[in-house]
Short mmCIF file of C-alpha atoms and ligand atoms in Angstrom, two decimals:
data_model
loop_
_atom_site.label_atom_id
_atom_site.label_comp_id
_atom_site.label_asym_id
_atom_site.label_seq_id
_atom_site.Cartn_x
_atom_site.Cartn_y
_atom_site.Cartn_z
CA MET A 23 -63.83 -8.67 5.11
CA ILE A 24 -61.36 -10.38 7.53
CA ASN A 25 -63.19 -12.64 9.70
CA MET A 26 -62.62 -12.69 13.19
CA ILE A 27 -63.68 -15.06 15.53
CA LEU A 28 -64.77 -14.63 19.23
CA VAL A 29 -65.48 -17.60 21.29
CA ILE A 30 -67.30 -17.53 24.57
CA GLY A 31 -66.96 -20.11 26.99
CA ALA A 32 -63.82 -21.18 25.12
CA PHE A 33 -62.25 -23.51 28.23
CA GLY A 34 -65.19 -25.42 28.29
CA GLN A 35 -65.79 -28.82 27.30
CA LEU A 36 -67.05 -28.00 24.01
CA GLY A 37 -64.99 -24.89 23.50
CA THR A 38 -61.77 -26.33 24.15
CA VAL A 39 -62.24 -28.44 21.15
CA LEU A 40 -63.80 -25.81 18.83
CA THR A 41 -61.60 -23.25 19.75
CA GLU A 42 -58.62 -25.23 18.39
CA LYS A 43 -60.22 -26.47 15.24
CA LEU A 44 -61.17 -22.82 14.53
CA GLN A 45 -57.57 -21.69 15.04
CA VAL A 46 -56.50 -24.36 12.53
CA LYS A 47 -59.26 -23.32 9.95
CA TRP A 48 -58.68 -19.27 10.40
CA GLY A 49 -55.20 -18.95 11.88
CA LEU A 50 -54.08 -17.97 15.48
CA ASN A 51 -54.47 -14.21 15.07
CA ARG A 52 -58.48 -14.40 13.84
CA VAL A 53 -59.59 -16.36 16.62
CA ILE A 54 -60.36 -14.57 20.50
CA ALA A 55 -60.83 -17.04 22.89
CA SER A 56 -62.59 -16.13 26.25
CA ASP A 57 -63.84 -17.20 29.30
CA LEU A 58 -64.65 -16.32 33.18
CA VAL A 59 -60.95 -17.14 33.86
CA SER A 60 -57.65 -18.01 31.77
CA LYS A 61 -55.57 -20.76 31.57
CA ALA A 62 -51.70 -21.18 31.77
CA ASP A 63 -51.18 -23.39 28.70
CA PHE A 64 -53.28 -21.95 26.25
CA ASN A 65 -51.98 -21.14 22.86
CA GLY A 66 -53.44 -18.05 21.38
CA HIS A 67 -55.20 -14.81 22.13
CA PHE A 68 -57.41 -14.41 24.99
CA GLU A 69 -59.88 -12.21 26.77
CA THR A 70 -61.02 -12.48 30.58
CA LEU A 71 -64.84 -12.04 29.89
CA ASP A 72 -67.94 -12.47 31.82
CA ALA A 73 -70.79 -12.67 29.05
CA THR A 74 -73.29 -11.38 31.27
CA ASP A 75 -71.51 -8.24 31.30
CA PHE A 76 -72.49 -6.11 28.00
CA LYS A 77 -69.98 -3.44 28.27
CA ALA A 78 -67.11 -6.02 28.48
CA LEU A 79 -68.55 -7.99 25.81
CA GLU A 80 -68.95 -4.76 23.82
CA GLN A 81 -65.51 -3.98 23.96
CA ILE A 82 -64.14 -7.05 23.18
CA VAL A 83 -66.26 -6.60 19.68
CA THR A 84 -65.09 -3.41 19.11
CA LYS A 85 -61.69 -3.94 20.01
CA TYR A 86 -61.23 -6.86 17.34
CA LYS A 87 -63.63 -5.98 15.01
CA ILE A 88 -65.64 -9.14 15.42
CA THR A 89 -67.71 -10.78 12.43
CA GLU A 90 -68.44 -14.31 14.02
CA ILE A 91 -69.37 -14.98 17.50
CA TYR A 92 -69.68 -18.53 19.08
CA HIS A 93 -71.36 -18.32 22.34
CA LEU A 94 -71.01 -21.14 24.09
CA ALA A 95 -71.18 -20.19 28.09
CA ALA A 96 -73.91 -21.75 29.90
CA ILE A 97 -74.93 -23.47 32.79
CA LEU A 98 -75.36 -27.26 31.96
CA SER A 99 -79.00 -29.21 32.97
CA ALA A 100 -77.60 -30.97 36.25
CA ASN A 101 -75.80 -28.03 37.95
CA GLY A 102 -78.71 -25.65 36.59
CA GLU A 103 -81.05 -27.40 39.02
CA LYS A 104 -78.94 -26.76 41.94
CA PHE A 105 -79.51 -22.67 41.25
CA PRO A 106 -82.44 -22.34 38.98
CA LEU A 107 -82.75 -18.87 38.67
CA HIS A 108 -79.03 -18.33 38.90
CA THR A 109 -79.20 -20.47 35.93
CA TRP A 110 -81.70 -18.52 34.12
CA ASP A 111 -80.04 -15.30 34.50
CA VAL A 112 -76.65 -16.71 33.49
CA ASN A 113 -77.92 -18.35 30.50
CA MET A 114 -80.38 -15.70 29.27
CA THR A 115 -78.44 -12.22 29.91
CA SER A 116 -75.24 -14.03 28.45
CA LEU A 117 -77.55 -14.78 25.09
CA PHE A 118 -79.40 -11.09 24.61
CA ASN A 119 -76.14 -9.77 25.43
CA VAL A 120 -74.24 -11.55 22.47
CA LEU A 121 -77.67 -10.78 20.40
CA GLU A 122 -77.83 -7.40 21.01
CA VAL A 123 -73.93 -6.63 20.60
CA ALA A 124 -74.04 -8.65 17.37
CA ARG A 125 -77.37 -6.61 15.93
CA ILE A 126 -75.43 -3.24 16.97
CA HIS A 127 -72.40 -4.05 15.76
CA LYS A 128 -73.25 -5.89 12.56
CA VAL A 129 -71.39 -9.03 13.33
CA ASN A 130 -72.02 -11.49 10.50
CA LYS A 131 -73.03 -14.66 12.20
CA VAL A 132 -73.50 -15.82 15.62
CA PHE A 133 -73.09 -19.81 16.71
CA TYR A 134 -75.62 -20.91 19.53
CA PRO A 135 -75.81 -24.30 21.14
CA SER A 136 -79.33 -25.67 22.09
CA SER A 137 -79.69 -28.96 23.67
CA ILE A 138 -81.80 -32.19 23.86
CA ALA A 139 -82.85 -30.48 26.90
CA VAL A 140 -85.50 -28.55 25.09
CA PHE A 141 -87.93 -31.58 24.92
CA GLY A 142 -90.20 -32.80 27.51
CA ASP A 143 -93.10 -35.27 28.33
CA LYS A 144 -95.09 -34.27 25.52
CA ILE A 145 -92.78 -35.88 22.65
CA GLU A 146 -92.10 -39.07 21.13
CA ARG A 147 -89.00 -40.22 22.74
CA VAL A 148 -88.15 -42.30 19.84
CA ASN A 149 -86.89 -40.39 16.90
CA THR A 150 -88.22 -36.88 18.49
CA PRO A 151 -89.20 -34.72 15.45
CA GLN A 152 -87.65 -31.16 14.37
CA SER A 153 -90.51 -29.41 15.68
CA PRO A 154 -92.80 -31.18 18.39
CA ASN A 155 -94.74 -29.27 21.60
CA LEU A 156 -91.51 -28.23 23.96
CA THR A 157 -91.99 -28.53 27.63
CA PRO A 158 -88.72 -28.74 29.06
CA ALA A 159 -88.17 -30.27 32.30
CA THR A 160 -85.22 -28.44 33.61
CA VAL A 161 -84.59 -24.61 34.04
CA TYR A 162 -81.29 -25.29 31.65
CA GLY A 163 -84.00 -26.66 28.89
CA ILE A 164 -86.19 -24.15 29.57
CA SER A 165 -83.63 -21.29 28.83
CA LYS A 166 -82.37 -23.29 25.66
CA VAL A 167 -86.11 -22.89 24.44
CA SER A 168 -86.32 -19.37 25.29
CA GLY A 169 -83.04 -18.90 23.72
CA GLU A 170 -83.99 -20.59 20.49
CA ILE A 171 -87.22 -18.57 20.23
CA TRP A 172 -85.35 -15.38 20.80
CA ASN A 173 -82.72 -16.05 17.69
CA ASN A 174 -85.78 -17.12 15.56
CA TYR A 175 -86.75 -13.49 16.59
CA TYR A 176 -83.54 -11.63 15.64
CA TYR A 177 -83.31 -13.02 12.36
CA ASN A 178 -86.90 -12.40 11.28
CA LYS A 179 -86.88 -8.75 13.05
CA TYR A 180 -83.12 -7.93 12.18
CA GLY A 181 -81.89 -10.43 9.90
CA LEU A 182 -79.11 -11.64 12.43
CA ASP A 183 -77.66 -14.83 11.08
CA VAL A 184 -77.98 -16.88 13.96
CA ARG A 185 -77.81 -20.59 13.55
CA SER A 186 -77.98 -23.30 16.19
CA LEU A 187 -77.80 -27.13 16.97
CA ARG A 188 -79.97 -29.29 19.53
CA TYR A 189 -76.53 -31.11 20.25
CA PRO A 190 -77.17 -34.51 21.98
CA GLY A 191 -74.53 -35.66 25.08
CA VAL A 192 -71.16 -34.70 23.93
CA ILE A 193 -68.39 -37.23 24.52
CA GLY A 194 -64.47 -36.45 23.79
CA TYR A 195 -61.78 -37.23 25.38
CA GLN A 196 -59.94 -34.08 24.87
CA SER A 197 -61.77 -32.12 27.81
CA LEU A 198 -64.03 -32.92 31.04
CA PRO A 199 -67.96 -32.27 30.71
CA GLY A 200 -69.22 -29.55 33.07
CA GLY A 201 -72.23 -30.67 35.08
CA GLY A 202 -74.20 -32.35 32.52
CA THR A 203 -77.15 -35.36 32.90
CA THR A 204 -74.96 -37.00 30.07
CA ASP A 205 -71.75 -36.45 31.92
CA TYR A 206 -71.35 -40.06 32.92
CA ALA A 207 -70.55 -41.25 29.30
CA VAL A 208 -67.05 -39.06 29.45
CA ASP A 209 -66.58 -40.03 32.70
CA ILE A 210 -67.07 -44.03 32.42
CA TYR A 211 -63.93 -44.00 29.92
CA HIS A 212 -61.77 -42.27 32.40
CA LYS A 213 -62.51 -44.96 35.05
CA ALA A 214 -62.01 -47.76 32.26
CA VAL A 215 -58.50 -46.57 31.36
CA LYS A 216 -57.44 -45.92 34.97
CA ASN A 217 -58.51 -49.77 35.90
CA GLU A 218 -61.48 -48.41 38.71
CA SER A 219 -64.65 -49.49 38.43
CA PHE A 220 -67.48 -47.16 37.72
CA GLU A 221 -70.54 -46.37 39.80
CA CYS A 222 -73.29 -44.81 37.13
CA PHE A 223 -75.81 -42.37 38.21
CA LEU A 224 -77.99 -43.20 35.60
CA GLU A 225 -80.14 -46.54 35.27
CA ALA A 226 -78.58 -49.29 33.16
CA THR A 227 -81.47 -48.87 30.57
CA THR A 228 -81.73 -45.09 30.33
CA LYS A 229 -81.52 -44.61 26.68
CA LEU A 230 -80.00 -41.18 25.59
CA PRO A 231 -78.96 -39.52 22.38
CA MET A 232 -75.19 -38.92 22.34
CA ILE A 233 -72.58 -38.06 19.78
CA PHE A 234 -68.81 -38.12 19.58
CA MET A 235 -67.25 -34.82 19.60
CA ASP A 236 -65.25 -35.09 16.40
CA ASP A 237 -69.11 -35.54 14.87
CA ALA A 238 -70.35 -32.41 17.28
CA ILE A 239 -67.40 -30.00 15.99
CA ARG A 240 -67.71 -30.75 12.49
CA ALA A 241 -71.49 -30.38 12.60
CA THR A 242 -70.89 -26.97 13.74
CA ILE A 243 -68.40 -25.77 11.21
CA GLU A 244 -70.87 -27.22 8.71
CA LEU A 245 -73.54 -25.58 9.82
CA MET A 246 -71.74 -22.23 10.38
CA ASP A 247 -70.35 -22.88 6.76
CA ALA A 248 -73.32 -23.70 5.03
CA PRO A 249 -74.86 -21.27 2.33
CA ILE A 250 -77.70 -18.81 4.08
CA GLU A 251 -80.09 -19.76 1.51
CA ASP A 252 -80.03 -23.49 2.80
CA ILE A 253 -80.58 -22.47 6.59
CA ASN A 254 -84.32 -23.00 6.57
CA VAL A 255 -84.52 -24.02 10.59
CA ARG A 256 -83.93 -20.75 12.48
CA THR A 257 -84.62 -21.94 15.82
CA SER A 258 -82.17 -24.46 16.30
CA TYR A 259 -81.41 -28.01 14.08
CA ASN A 260 -82.10 -31.31 15.74
CA LEU A 261 -78.68 -33.32 15.31
CA SER A 262 -77.90 -36.94 16.03
CA GLY A 263 -75.21 -39.03 16.40
CA MET A 264 -75.91 -42.45 18.28
CA SER A 265 -77.89 -43.43 20.84
CA PHE A 266 -77.11 -46.14 23.78
CA THR A 267 -77.92 -46.89 27.47
CA PRO A 268 -75.17 -47.15 30.15
CA LYS A 269 -75.31 -50.93 30.00
CA GLU A 270 -74.68 -50.71 25.98
CA LEU A 271 -71.48 -48.35 26.54
CA TYR A 272 -70.38 -50.57 29.36
CA HIS A 273 -70.42 -53.41 27.16
CA SER A 274 -68.65 -51.58 24.49
CA ILE A 275 -65.86 -50.65 26.76
CA LYS A 276 -65.57 -54.56 27.99
CA LYS A 277 -64.60 -55.52 24.64
CA ILE A 278 -61.49 -53.99 25.51
CA TYR A 279 -61.32 -54.45 29.10
CA PRO A 280 -62.82 -57.45 29.83
CA ASP A 281 -62.61 -57.02 33.63
CA PHE A 282 -64.32 -53.60 33.92
CA LYS A 283 -66.90 -53.35 36.68
CA ILE A 284 -69.94 -51.16 36.53
CA SER A 285 -72.77 -50.41 39.19
CA TYR A 286 -75.71 -48.07 39.26
CA LYS A 287 -77.06 -45.63 41.83
CA PRO A 288 -79.21 -43.56 40.19
CA ASP A 289 -79.66 -40.01 41.57
CA PHE A 290 -81.75 -36.65 40.58
CA ARG A 291 -80.30 -36.93 37.11
CA GLN A 292 -82.20 -39.73 36.36
CA ASN A 293 -85.54 -37.38 36.69
CA ILE A 294 -83.96 -35.20 33.95
CA ALA A 295 -82.85 -38.31 31.62
CA ASN A 296 -86.18 -39.43 31.80
CA SER A 297 -87.64 -36.48 30.39
CA TRP A 298 -85.07 -36.43 27.67
CA PRO A 299 -85.68 -38.12 24.23
CA LYS A 300 -84.05 -41.55 23.49
CA SER A 301 -83.38 -40.54 19.66
CA ILE A 302 -83.52 -37.69 17.45
CA ASP A 303 -84.93 -37.34 14.08
CA ASP A 304 -82.16 -35.11 12.24
CA SER A 305 -83.47 -34.99 8.88
CA SER A 306 -84.13 -31.53 8.35
CA ALA A 307 -79.98 -30.82 9.19
CA ARG A 308 -79.35 -34.01 6.58
CA ASN A 309 -81.48 -32.27 3.81
CA ASP A 310 -80.34 -28.89 4.64
CA TRP A 311 -76.87 -28.84 4.62
CA GLU A 312 -75.84 -32.61 4.15
CA TRP A 313 -75.18 -33.58 7.89
CA LYS A 314 -74.01 -37.22 8.40
CA PRO A 315 -72.52 -38.51 11.35
CA ALA A 316 -69.39 -40.52 11.17
CA PHE A 317 -68.91 -42.23 14.33
CA ASP A 318 -70.79 -44.98 16.15
CA LEU A 319 -70.61 -46.43 19.67
CA ASP A 320 -67.86 -49.06 18.92
CA MET A 321 -65.70 -47.05 17.04
CA MET A 322 -65.94 -44.16 19.49
CA THR A 323 -65.25 -46.22 22.34
CA GLU A 324 -61.58 -47.32 20.50
CA LEU A 325 -60.78 -43.91 20.20
CA MET A 326 -61.71 -42.67 23.49
CA ILE A 327 -59.39 -45.48 25.26
CA GLN A 328 -56.84 -45.06 22.68
CA LYS A 329 -56.25 -41.48 23.35
CA LEU A 330 -57.28 -41.22 27.08
CA LYS A 331 -54.45 -44.32 27.30
CA GLU A 332 -51.90 -42.03 25.65
CA TYR A 333 -52.97 -39.09 27.94
CA TYR A 334 -52.70 -41.11 31.12
CA ASN A 335 -49.49 -42.16 30.25
CA SER A 336 -48.04 -39.31 29.26
CA ILE A 337 -48.95 -37.83 32.69
CA THR A 338 -47.12 -40.48 34.78
CA VAL A 339 -44.03 -40.92 32.99
P1 NAD B 423 -69.01 -26.33 29.81
O1 NAD B 423 -69.78 -26.27 31.19
O2 NAD B 423 -67.97 -27.18 29.79
O3 NAD B 423 -68.48 -25.23 29.55
C1 NAD B 423 -68.90 -23.78 29.20
C2 NAD B 423 -67.82 -22.55 29.56
O4 NAD B 423 -68.66 -21.20 29.82
C3 NAD B 423 -67.17 -22.92 30.87
O5 NAD B 423 -65.59 -22.82 30.47
C4 NAD B 423 -67.33 -21.61 31.66
O6 NAD B 423 -66.17 -21.42 32.36
C5 NAD B 423 -67.73 -20.72 30.85
N1 NAD B 423 -68.73 -19.81 31.53
C6 NAD B 423 -69.96 -19.95 32.50
N2 NAD B 423 -70.56 -18.85 32.41
C7 NAD B 423 -69.95 -17.71 31.86
C8 NAD B 423 -70.15 -16.58 31.64
N3 NAD B 423 -70.86 -15.84 32.60
N4 NAD B 423 -68.96 -15.64 30.82
C9 NAD B 423 -68.34 -16.40 30.26
N5 NAD B 423 -67.84 -17.58 30.36
C10 NAD B 423 -68.61 -18.49 31.12
O7 NAD B 423 -70.15 -26.88 28.78
P2 NAD B 423 -69.99 -27.54 27.32
O8 NAD B 423 -70.40 -28.83 28.07
O9 NAD B 423 -68.50 -26.92 27.10
O10 NAD B 423 -71.18 -26.67 26.41
C11 NAD B 423 -70.82 -25.55 25.72
C12 NAD B 423 -72.42 -25.31 25.31
O11 NAD B 423 -73.02 -26.32 24.58
C13 NAD B 423 -73.17 -24.74 26.32
O12 NAD B 423 -74.06 -23.60 26.00
C14 NAD B 423 -74.29 -26.19 26.45
O13 NAD B 423 -75.53 -25.88 26.81
C15 NAD B 423 -74.20 -26.75 24.80
N6 NAD B 423 -74.21 -28.33 24.95
C16 NAD B 423 -73.52 -29.01 25.62
C17 NAD B 423 -73.56 -30.33 25.64
C18 NAD B 423 -72.71 -31.35 25.76
O14 NAD B 423 -72.85 -32.49 25.85
N7 NAD B 423 -71.29 -30.95 26.40
C19 NAD B 423 -74.82 -30.76 25.17
C20 NAD B 423 -75.90 -29.83 24.54
C21 NAD B 423 -75.33 -28.35 24.67
C1 AKB B 424 -76.42 -31.86 29.73
O1 AKB B 424 -76.42 -33.23 30.04
O2 AKB B 424 -76.71 -31.05 30.39
C2 AKB B 424 -75.53 -31.77 28.36
C3 AKB B 424 -76.49 -31.59 27.38
C4 AKB B 424 -77.07 -32.38 26.57
O3 AKB B 424 -77.01 -30.42 27.10
N1 AKB B 424 -74.84 -32.34 28.40
#
């Protein structure tokens, strides 16, 4: 059977990079990108889609005979706290639509991104295990825990092959983040490269799990490619890249920009960060499908700065 891929939320921080990788892997004609609005410079097949609209989603799935869905659309942690009920509605309605369309139209595989936001204050915050007591502090986290449990239900009841990762904060040069608590770790690089100082909305010592975009995308593709018998976690796999504080990130950047300046002005996002783990035990992913991150903090900093310099030079000439 020909594999046909649908990416929902294709123009977000992760979708931008994942869609391109999937186009390279499967070919331009096998990947359908979708999002709320189109983008003029996008190269490939695109459909405008609000994933909370069941009929619109079903039409795309039948039109292209979709066999695999990457459901990336969501409202993230910081934006979610501004409109809790709307966030619940978007995150859950879109997931139910994806699960139901996939079940009815016999889609082979679904990818669902979960998050380190699923953990709450009842956990070991260092090396947080795969299956602790989940009591998330944000509506975003509540929606992700609920999503994980529904995925598990669809797998057990209908045999739907839903696979999922609990991404840490994702850091990449290709796209901007969309309203999360870990966004500072992308924004800081842009400021450094533009020779501006950076005001951080988290305290200097707030350690959080993070991952470089290349590792996050590779993990996604490796998980989706893994033989079905190797997938033992049907809620969502813990995934680890690295862990650092804003101060440690600042010092990594200062090795390249010694005059770079940072100040700290914590806001409401500090409380969210305080409820999240400092580091993650991802041994289930390592054991089941041989996950291994490649990037540490200094390697990531070097590449982020090199790529962002190229980008800013290209738009100023
Ligand atoms: P993002 O906010 O950058 O992108 C989300 C995309 O979804 C946007 O392009 C948006 O237009 C689209 N979208 C929103 N509502 C939609 C709807 N109703 N219908 C269709 N499209 C809609 O998010 P991201 O950072 O790319 O994250 C992608 C997924 O990964 C999300 O589910 C997020 O929870 C998860 N995740 C991200 C991170 C991270 O650090 N970026 C970490 C953990 C989990
Ligand atoms: C956010 O900060 O909301 C996301 C996430 C870790 O889920 N980056």
